Amino acid sequence: MKNKLYFKLKNKKVQEEVFESICKEQNEIGYYSLPEQDISPILDYTKTISEEITQIAVIGIGGSSLGAKAVYEFIKPIKALQRELYFFESTDPINIINLLSQLDLKKTHFLVISKSGTTVETFSIYKYIYSINQNAQAYTFITDPNSPLEAYANEINASVLYLPDNVGGRFSVLSTVGLIPLALSGIDIQSLLDGALTLKKSFFEAGYMKDTLLKKAVFYARHHGQYRINCIFAYSETLKYFCEWYVQLWGESLGKKQRHSAFNVGLTPIGLIGPKDQHSFLQLIMEGTRNKSVTFIKIENFKEDIVIPDISLKHLESLDTLNHLPFSKLINMQCDSVTEALLEEDIPLDTISIEEVNEENMGALMFYYELLTSLVGELIDVNTYDQPGVEAGKIILKKKLEKEEQMKS
Ligand code: PA5
């Protein structure tokens, strides 16, 4: 993975200070050590799931689903996988009915994933599915040790697996939360971790990522008053769900009250897919308010390729320049052209090139964004790992549900 920054920053002192803070943070925050974990317990667990199971349904939301979905949707188009994954993330009844209609319950294993073990969306869906299939062997629960969900799983005699309690939901993709569904689908989770480890070493052991990530984080933090919207512009459909994962990671980690002031701060994530969004959001970046930075992500080698045929269309001869062009070349030329156009407008940007679509590169990309989030959180003085802002709505819903309950009796 290569990352080229097109903005300059000189302040070495701030960079060294934040690097030290992040090094210290490694002792408390669990996600930093996930790339080095021994995956044999996960592989042993996968052997307990019968080969007759061909569908895995994840019931979970936010950090409990988005990471696995991002990796799965990245790899699925290029690799024949052992099992299909389905994600039940919404209380939208149409979505639940539709997903269920795609499942053969005899061939499905359900992974109920919730760190807290009490999330409304997850457990309303679980209750519905459990009312249809009460075979406890069809479920595995993944949660924090000692959560109410662990007690429930033991109660019904179902399998239960844990994630370390110092690993937060949105930083949990490389823990059991992401690795169990991915391993069951046949994705190479060791390569995913290897990619993350390479990136981690490059950062912590003074490789090229140290300087790059520190510069980028300091730029975002320094200019967060002006460039408060951070767009990822990814030139591959395979990165669509990676963008969703990024939006959650960035938004829920960085939109906060500052720890040492009364101010609310935040950086707003936007996930865009090229070339589609050239015909949509790009205009706003080019000519709209100058409050956006852009990170272009492109795939260097698509491997599977097709070529635009040598056909001349009457009255459309101006499009003959497309003839003979591989689609992989076209999409990357489009990415480069938009990059150049934005540079001419002085929009702050950087480019990330991924050599090819594989597990290792996704592991590196995810760990890169986790580190970047931690660095920026530290620099803008917020607690990156909590999410008090989502509680208020949950409390109101709880009251509404209690009121409904009273009206029933
Ligand atoms: O990142 C987070 O902490 C959240 O987005 C959670 O992942 C999300 O709210 C789901 O929570 P839980 O895993 O407790 O069901």
Coordinates of C-alpha atoms and ligand atoms in Angstrom, one line a residue:
M1 CA 0.0 0.0 0.0
K2 CA 1.4 3.4 -1.0
N3 CA 0.2 6.7 0.4
K4 CA 1.2 10.0 -1.2
L5 CA 0.3 13.3 0.6
Y6 CA -0.1 16.4 -1.5
F7 CA 0.0 18.8 1.5
K8 CA 3.0 20.0 3.4
L9 CA 3.5 20.2 7.1
K10 CA 6.6 21.1 9.0
N11 CA 5.7 20.7 12.7
K12 CA 7.8 17.8 13.8
K13 CA 7.3 18.5 17.5
V14 CA 3.6 17.9 17.5
Q15 CA 4.1 14.8 15.5
E16 CA 6.6 13.4 18.0
E17 CA 4.3 14.3 20.9
V18 CA 1.3 12.5 19.5
F19 CA 3.4 9.5 18.5
E20 CA 4.5 9.2 22.1
S21 CA 0.9 9.4 23.4
I22 CA -0.2 6.7 20.9
C23 CA 2.7 4.5 22.0
K24 CA 1.6 4.8 25.6
E25 CA -2.1 4.2 24.7
Q26 CA -1.1 0.7 23.4
N27 CA -1.0 -0.5 27.0
E28 CA -4.7 0.2 27.6
I29 CA -6.5 0.1 24.2
G30 CA -6.8 -3.5 22.9
Y31 CA -7.1 -3.1 19.2
Y32 CA -3.4 -2.3 18.8
S33 CA -2.3 -5.8 19.7
L34 CA -4.9 -7.7 17.5
P35 CA -2.6 -8.1 14.5
E36 CA -0.3 -10.3 16.5
Q37 CA -3.0 -12.7 17.9
D38 CA -2.9 -16.4 17.6
I39 CA -5.8 -17.4 15.4
S40 CA -5.7 -21.1 16.2
P41 CA -8.7 -20.9 18.7
I42 CA -10.7 -19.2 15.9
L43 CA -9.8 -21.9 13.4
D44 CA -10.6 -24.6 15.9
Y45 CA -14.0 -23.0 16.4
T46 CA -14.7 -23.0 12.6
K47 CA -14.1 -26.7 12.5
T48 CA -17.0 -27.2 14.8
I49 CA -19.4 -25.8 12.2
S50 CA -20.6 -28.6 9.9
E51 CA -19.7 -28.5 6.2
E52 CA -23.4 -28.7 5.5
I53 CA -23.8 -25.2 6.8
T54 CA -23.4 -23.0 3.7
Q55 CA -24.9 -19.7 4.9
I56 CA -23.8 -17.6 7.9
A57 CA -26.1 -14.9 9.1
V58 CA -24.6 -12.2 11.3
I59 CA -27.0 -10.5 13.6
G60 CA -25.3 -7.3 14.8
I61 CA -25.0 -3.6 14.1
G62 CA -22.4 -0.8 13.9
G63 CA -19.0 -2.1 15.0
S64 CA -20.5 -5.6 15.4
S65 CA -21.2 -5.9 11.7
L66 CA -19.6 -3.2 9.5
G67 CA -16.0 -4.5 9.6
A68 CA -16.8 -8.1 8.6
K69 CA -19.1 -6.8 5.9
A70 CA -16.4 -4.4 4.5
V71 CA -13.9 -7.2 4.2
Y72 CA -16.4 -9.8 2.9
E73 CA -17.7 -7.4 0.2
F74 CA -14.1 -6.5 -0.8
I75 CA -13.0 -10.1 -1.3
K76 CA -16.2 -11.8 -2.5
P77 CA -16.1 -10.7 -6.1
I78 CA -12.6 -12.1 -6.6
K79 CA -12.5 -15.3 -4.6
A80 CA -14.7 -18.5 -4.6
L81 CA -15.7 -18.6 -0.9
Q82 CA -16.9 -21.5 1.1
R83 CA -20.0 -19.9 2.6
E84 CA -22.1 -16.9 2.0
L85 CA -22.5 -14.2 4.7
Y86 CA -25.8 -12.3 5.3
F87 CA -26.0 -9.3 7.6
F88 CA -29.1 -8.6 9.7
E89 CA -28.4 -5.0 10.8
S90 CA -31.7 -3.2 10.5
T91 CA -35.1 -3.2 12.2
D92 CA -36.6 -2.5 8.7
P93 CA -39.2 -5.3 8.4
I94 CA -38.8 -5.4 4.6
N95 CA -35.1 -6.0 5.0
I96 CA -35.6 -8.7 7.6
I97 CA -38.2 -10.6 5.6
N98 CA -36.1 -10.3 2.4
L99 CA -32.9 -11.5 4.1
L100 CA -34.8 -14.4 5.7
S101 CA -36.3 -15.4 2.4
Q102 CA -32.7 -15.9 1.1
L103 CA -31.8 -18.4 3.8
D104 CA -32.2 -22.1 4.0
L105 CA -32.6 -22.4 7.8
K106 CA -31.3 -26.0 7.8
K107 CA -28.1 -24.8 6.2
T108 CA -27.7 -21.6 8.2
H109 CA -25.6 -20.8 11.3
F110 CA -26.4 -17.5 13.1
L111 CA -23.7 -15.4 14.7
V112 CA -25.3 -13.0 17.2
I113 CA -22.7 -10.3 17.8
S114 CA -23.0 -7.7 20.5
K115 CA -20.3 -6.4 22.8
S116 CA -22.8 -4.9 25.3
G117 CA -25.2 -7.8 24.8
T118 CA -28.2 -5.4 25.0
T119 CA -28.6 -3.7 21.7
V120 CA -32.2 -3.2 20.7
E121 CA -31.7 -3.7 16.9
T122 CA -29.7 -6.9 17.5
F123 CA -32.1 -8.5 20.0
S124 CA -35.4 -7.5 18.3
I125 CA -34.1 -9.3 15.2
Y126 CA -32.7 -12.2 17.3
K127 CA -36.0 -12.7 19.1
Y128 CA -37.8 -12.8 15.7
I129 CA -35.4 -15.4 14.3
Y130 CA -35.3 -17.4 17.5
S131 CA -39.1 -17.7 17.4
I132 CA -38.7 -19.4 14.0
N133 CA -35.7 -21.5 14.8
Q134 CA -35.3 -22.5 18.5
N135 CA -32.4 -24.9 18.0
A136 CA -29.7 -23.4 20.2
Q137 CA -27.0 -25.3 18.2
A138 CA -27.9 -23.0 15.2
Y139 CA -26.5 -20.0 17.1
T140 CA -23.1 -18.7 18.3
F141 CA -23.0 -15.6 20.5
I142 CA -20.0 -13.2 20.5
T143 CA -19.9 -10.7 23.3
D144 CA -17.8 -9.3 26.2
P145 CA -17.0 -11.7 29.1
N146 CA -19.6 -11.4 31.8
S147 CA -22.2 -9.6 29.7
P148 CA -25.9 -10.5 30.1
L149 CA -25.6 -12.1 26.7
E150 CA -23.0 -14.6 27.9
A151 CA -25.4 -15.6 30.7
Y152 CA -28.2 -16.0 28.2
A153 CA -26.1 -18.1 25.9
N154 CA -25.1 -20.4 28.7
E155 CA -28.8 -20.6 29.8
I156 CA -29.8 -22.0 26.4
N157 CA -26.6 -24.1 26.0
A158 CA -25.4 -22.3 22.9
S159 CA -21.8 -21.6 22.0
V160 CA -20.3 -18.3 23.2
L161 CA -17.1 -16.6 22.2
Y162 CA -15.5 -13.5 23.6
L163 CA -13.9 -10.3 22.4
P164 CA -11.4 -8.6 24.7
D165 CA -13.2 -6.0 26.8
N166 CA -10.6 -3.3 25.9
V167 CA -11.4 -3.6 22.2
G168 CA -14.2 -1.2 21.3
G169 CA -17.0 -2.1 18.8
R170 CA -15.8 0.0 15.9
F171 CA -12.2 -1.1 16.4
S172 CA -13.1 -4.8 16.6
V173 CA -12.9 -6.0 13.0
L174 CA -9.6 -7.9 13.7
S175 CA -11.0 -9.5 16.8
T176 CA -13.5 -12.5 17.0
V177 CA -16.2 -10.0 16.0
G178 CA -14.8 -9.8 12.4
L179 CA -12.6 -12.8 12.2
I180 CA -15.2 -15.5 13.1
P181 CA -17.7 -14.6 10.3
L182 CA -14.8 -14.0 7.9
A183 CA -13.1 -17.3 8.7
L184 CA -16.4 -19.2 8.3
S185 CA -16.9 -17.7 4.9
G186 CA -13.4 -18.9 3.8
I187 CA -11.6 -15.6 3.9
D188 CA -7.9 -15.9 4.8
I189 CA -7.9 -14.2 8.2
Q190 CA -4.2 -14.8 8.8
S191 CA -3.4 -12.7 5.7
L192 CA -5.8 -10.0 6.9
L193 CA -3.8 -9.9 10.2
D194 CA -0.5 -10.1 8.4
G195 CA -1.4 -7.0 6.4
A196 CA -2.4 -5.1 9.5
L197 CA 0.9 -6.2 11.2
T198 CA 3.0 -4.9 8.4
L199 CA 1.2 -1.6 8.6
K200 CA 1.6 -1.5 12.4
K201 CA 5.3 -2.2 12.2
S202 CA 5.8 0.4 9.6
F203 CA 4.2 2.9 11.9
F204 CA 5.6 2.0 15.3
E205 CA 9.0 0.9 14.1
A206 CA 9.7 4.1 12.2
G207 CA 8.9 2.8 8.8
Y208 CA 7.5 5.0 6.1
M209 CA 4.0 4.9 7.5
K210 CA 5.1 6.7 10.7
D211 CA 6.0 9.9 8.9
T212 CA 3.0 9.7 6.5
L213 CA 0.3 9.0 9.2
L214 CA 1.7 11.6 11.6
K215 CA 1.8 14.3 8.9
K216 CA -1.7 13.4 7.7
A217 CA -3.2 13.3 11.2
V218 CA -1.5 16.6 12.2
F219 CA -2.9 18.2 9.0
Y220 CA -6.4 17.0 9.7
A221 CA -6.3 18.2 13.3
R222 CA -4.6 21.5 12.6
H223 CA -7.1 22.4 9.9
H224 CA -10.2 20.8 11.3
G225 CA -11.8 24.2 11.6
Q226 CA -11.6 24.7 7.9
Y227 CA -11.3 21.2 6.3
R228 CA -13.9 19.6 8.5
I229 CA -15.3 17.1 6.0
N230 CA -13.0 14.3 5.0
C231 CA -14.0 12.4 1.9
I232 CA -12.7 9.0 0.9
F233 CA -13.1 8.7 -2.9
A234 CA -12.5 5.0 -3.7
Y235 CA -12.2 4.0 -7.3
S236 CA -13.6 0.4 -7.0
E237 CA -17.1 -0.9 -6.2
T238 CA -15.4 -3.5 -3.9
L239 CA -14.7 -0.6 -1.5
K240 CA -18.3 0.5 -1.0
Y241 CA -18.7 -1.2 2.4
F242 CA -15.2 -0.2 3.4
C243 CA -16.5 3.4 3.0
E244 CA -19.4 2.6 5.4
W245 CA -17.0 1.1 7.9
Y246 CA -14.8 4.3 7.6
V247 CA -17.9 6.6 8.1
Q248 CA -18.7 4.8 11.4
L249 CA -15.1 4.7 12.6
W250 CA -14.4 8.3 11.9
G251 CA -17.8 9.7 12.9
E252 CA -18.4 7.9 16.2
S253 CA -14.8 8.3 17.2
L254 CA -14.2 11.9 16.4
G255 CA -17.5 13.8 16.9
K256 CA -17.3 14.7 20.6
K257 CA -17.0 17.2 23.4
Q258 CA -13.3 17.9 23.9
R259 CA -11.8 16.4 27.1
H260 CA -10.3 19.7 28.3
S261 CA -12.7 22.3 27.1
A262 CA -16.4 23.1 26.7
F263 CA -16.2 22.8 22.9
N264 CA -17.8 20.3 20.7
V265 CA -15.6 19.3 17.8
G266 CA -15.7 16.8 15.0
L267 CA -14.6 15.8 11.6
T268 CA -17.3 14.6 9.2
P269 CA -16.6 11.5 7.1
I270 CA -18.0 11.0 3.6
G271 CA -17.5 7.8 1.6
L272 CA -17.6 8.2 -2.2
I273 CA -17.2 5.6 -5.0
G274 CA -15.6 6.6 -8.3
P275 CA -16.4 7.0 -11.0
K276 CA -20.1 7.0 -10.0
D277 CA -19.7 9.9 -7.6
Q278 CA -18.0 12.0 -10.2
H279 CA -21.5 12.4 -11.5
S280 CA -22.8 13.4 -8.1
F281 CA -20.7 14.7 -5.2
L282 CA -17.7 15.8 -7.2
Q283 CA -19.2 19.2 -8.2
L284 CA -19.6 20.0 -4.5
I285 CA -16.0 19.3 -3.8
M286 CA -14.7 21.3 -6.8
E287 CA -16.8 24.4 -6.5
G288 CA -18.6 24.2 -3.2
T289 CA -17.5 25.6 0.2
R290 CA -13.8 24.9 0.7
N291 CA -14.3 22.7 3.8
K292 CA -13.3 19.3 2.4
S293 CA -10.2 17.1 2.1
V294 CA -10.1 14.1 -0.2
T295 CA -8.3 10.8 0.0
F296 CA -8.4 8.9 -3.3
I297 CA -8.0 5.2 -3.1
K298 CA -7.3 3.2 -6.2
I299 CA -6.5 -0.5 -7.1
E300 CA -3.3 -0.8 -9.1
N301 CA -3.9 -4.2 -10.5
F302 CA -7.5 -5.4 -11.0
K303 CA -6.3 -8.8 -12.2
E304 CA -9.6 -9.6 -13.8
D305 CA -9.9 -7.3 -16.8
I306 CA -11.9 -6.6 -19.9
V307 CA -11.1 -4.4 -22.9
I308 CA -13.4 -1.9 -24.6
P309 CA -14.0 -3.4 -28.1
D310 CA -12.8 -1.7 -31.2
I311 CA -16.3 -0.5 -32.3
S312 CA -17.0 2.8 -33.9
L313 CA -20.5 4.0 -33.4
K314 CA -22.0 6.2 -36.1
H315 CA -22.3 9.8 -34.9
L316 CA -20.4 8.9 -31.8
E317 CA -17.0 8.7 -33.4
S318 CA -15.5 11.1 -30.7
L319 CA -15.7 8.1 -28.3
D320 CA -13.4 6.0 -30.5
T321 CA -10.5 7.0 -28.2
L322 CA -12.0 4.5 -25.7
N323 CA -11.4 1.6 -28.2
H324 CA -8.9 -1.1 -27.1
L325 CA -8.7 0.4 -23.6
P326 CA -8.8 -2.0 -20.6
F327 CA -11.5 -1.0 -18.1
S328 CA -8.8 -1.2 -15.3
K329 CA -6.8 1.5 -17.1
L330 CA -9.9 3.6 -17.8
I331 CA -11.0 3.7 -14.1
N332 CA -7.5 4.6 -12.9
M333 CA -7.2 7.3 -15.6
Q334 CA -10.5 8.7 -14.3
C335 CA -9.1 8.7 -10.8
D336 CA -5.9 10.4 -11.8
S337 CA -7.8 13.0 -13.9
V338 CA -10.0 14.0 -10.9
T339 CA -7.0 14.0 -8.6
E340 CA -5.2 16.5 -11.0
A341 CA -8.4 18.6 -11.3
L342 CA -8.7 18.9 -7.5
L343 CA -5.0 19.7 -7.1
E344 CA -5.4 22.6 -9.6
E345 CA -8.1 23.9 -7.2
D346 CA -5.8 23.6 -4.2
I347 CA -8.1 21.0 -2.5
P348 CA -6.0 19.2 0.2
L349 CA -5.7 15.6 -0.9
D350 CA -3.7 12.4 -0.7
T351 CA -3.7 9.2 -2.7
I352 CA -3.6 5.6 -1.5
S353 CA -2.8 2.9 -4.0
I354 CA -3.5 -0.7 -3.2
E355 CA -1.6 -3.2 -5.3
E356 CA -4.5 -5.6 -5.7
V357 CA -7.7 -6.9 -4.0
N358 CA -6.7 -9.3 -1.4
E359 CA -7.0 -9.9 2.4
E360 CA -3.5 -8.6 3.2
N361 CA -4.1 -5.2 1.6
M362 CA -7.5 -4.8 3.3
G363 CA -5.9 -5.6 6.7
A364 CA -3.3 -2.9 6.1
L365 CA -5.9 -0.4 4.9
M366 CA -8.1 -1.0 8.0
F367 CA -5.3 -0.8 10.4
Y368 CA -4.1 2.4 8.7
Y369 CA -7.5 4.0 9.3
E370 CA -7.7 2.8 12.8
L371 CA -4.3 4.4 13.6
L372 CA -5.3 7.6 11.8
T373 CA -8.5 7.8 13.8
S374 CA -6.6 7.3 17.1
L375 CA -4.0 9.9 16.1
V376 CA -6.5 12.6 15.1
G377 CA -8.7 11.8 18.2
E378 CA -5.6 12.5 20.4
L379 CA -4.7 15.6 18.6
I380 CA -8.2 17.2 18.7
D381 CA -8.4 16.2 22.4
V382 CA -11.4 13.8 22.4
N383 CA -12.0 10.4 23.9
T384 CA -11.8 8.4 20.6
Y385 CA -13.1 5.2 22.2
D386 CA -16.4 6.2 23.8
Q387 CA -19.8 7.3 22.2
P388 CA -21.8 9.1 24.8
G389 CA -23.7 11.0 22.1
V390 CA -25.6 7.9 21.0
E391 CA -27.0 7.2 24.5
A392 CA -29.7 10.0 24.6
G393 CA -31.7 8.5 21.7
K394 CA -31.5 5.1 23.3
I395 CA -32.8 6.4 26.7
I396 CA -35.8 8.1 25.0
L397 CA -36.5 4.9 23.1
K398 CA -36.4 2.9 26.3
K399 CA -39.0 5.2 27.9
K400 CA -41.2 5.0 24.8
L401 CA -41.0 1.2 24.9
E402 CA -41.8 1.1 28.6
K403 CA -44.8 3.4 27.9
E404 CA -46.0 1.0 25.1
E405 CA -45.6 -1.9 27.5
Q406 CA -47.8 -0.2 30.1
M407 CA -50.5 0.6 27.5
K408 CA -50.6 -3.1 26.6
S409 CA -51.5 -4.1 30.2
Ligands
PA5_1 O1 -18.5 1.2 17.8 C1 -19.4 1.0 18.7 O2 -19.1 0.9 19.9 C2 -20.8 0.9 18.4 O3 -21.1 1.3 17.0 C3 -21.3 -0.5 18.6 O4 -20.5 -1.4 17.8 C4 -22.8 -0.7 18.2 O5 -23.5 0.3 18.9 C5 -23.3 -2.1 18.6 O6 -23.1 -2.3 19.9 P1 -23.0 -3.8 20.5 O7 -21.9 -4.5 19.9 O8 -22.8 -3.6 22.0 O9 -24.3 -4.5 20.2

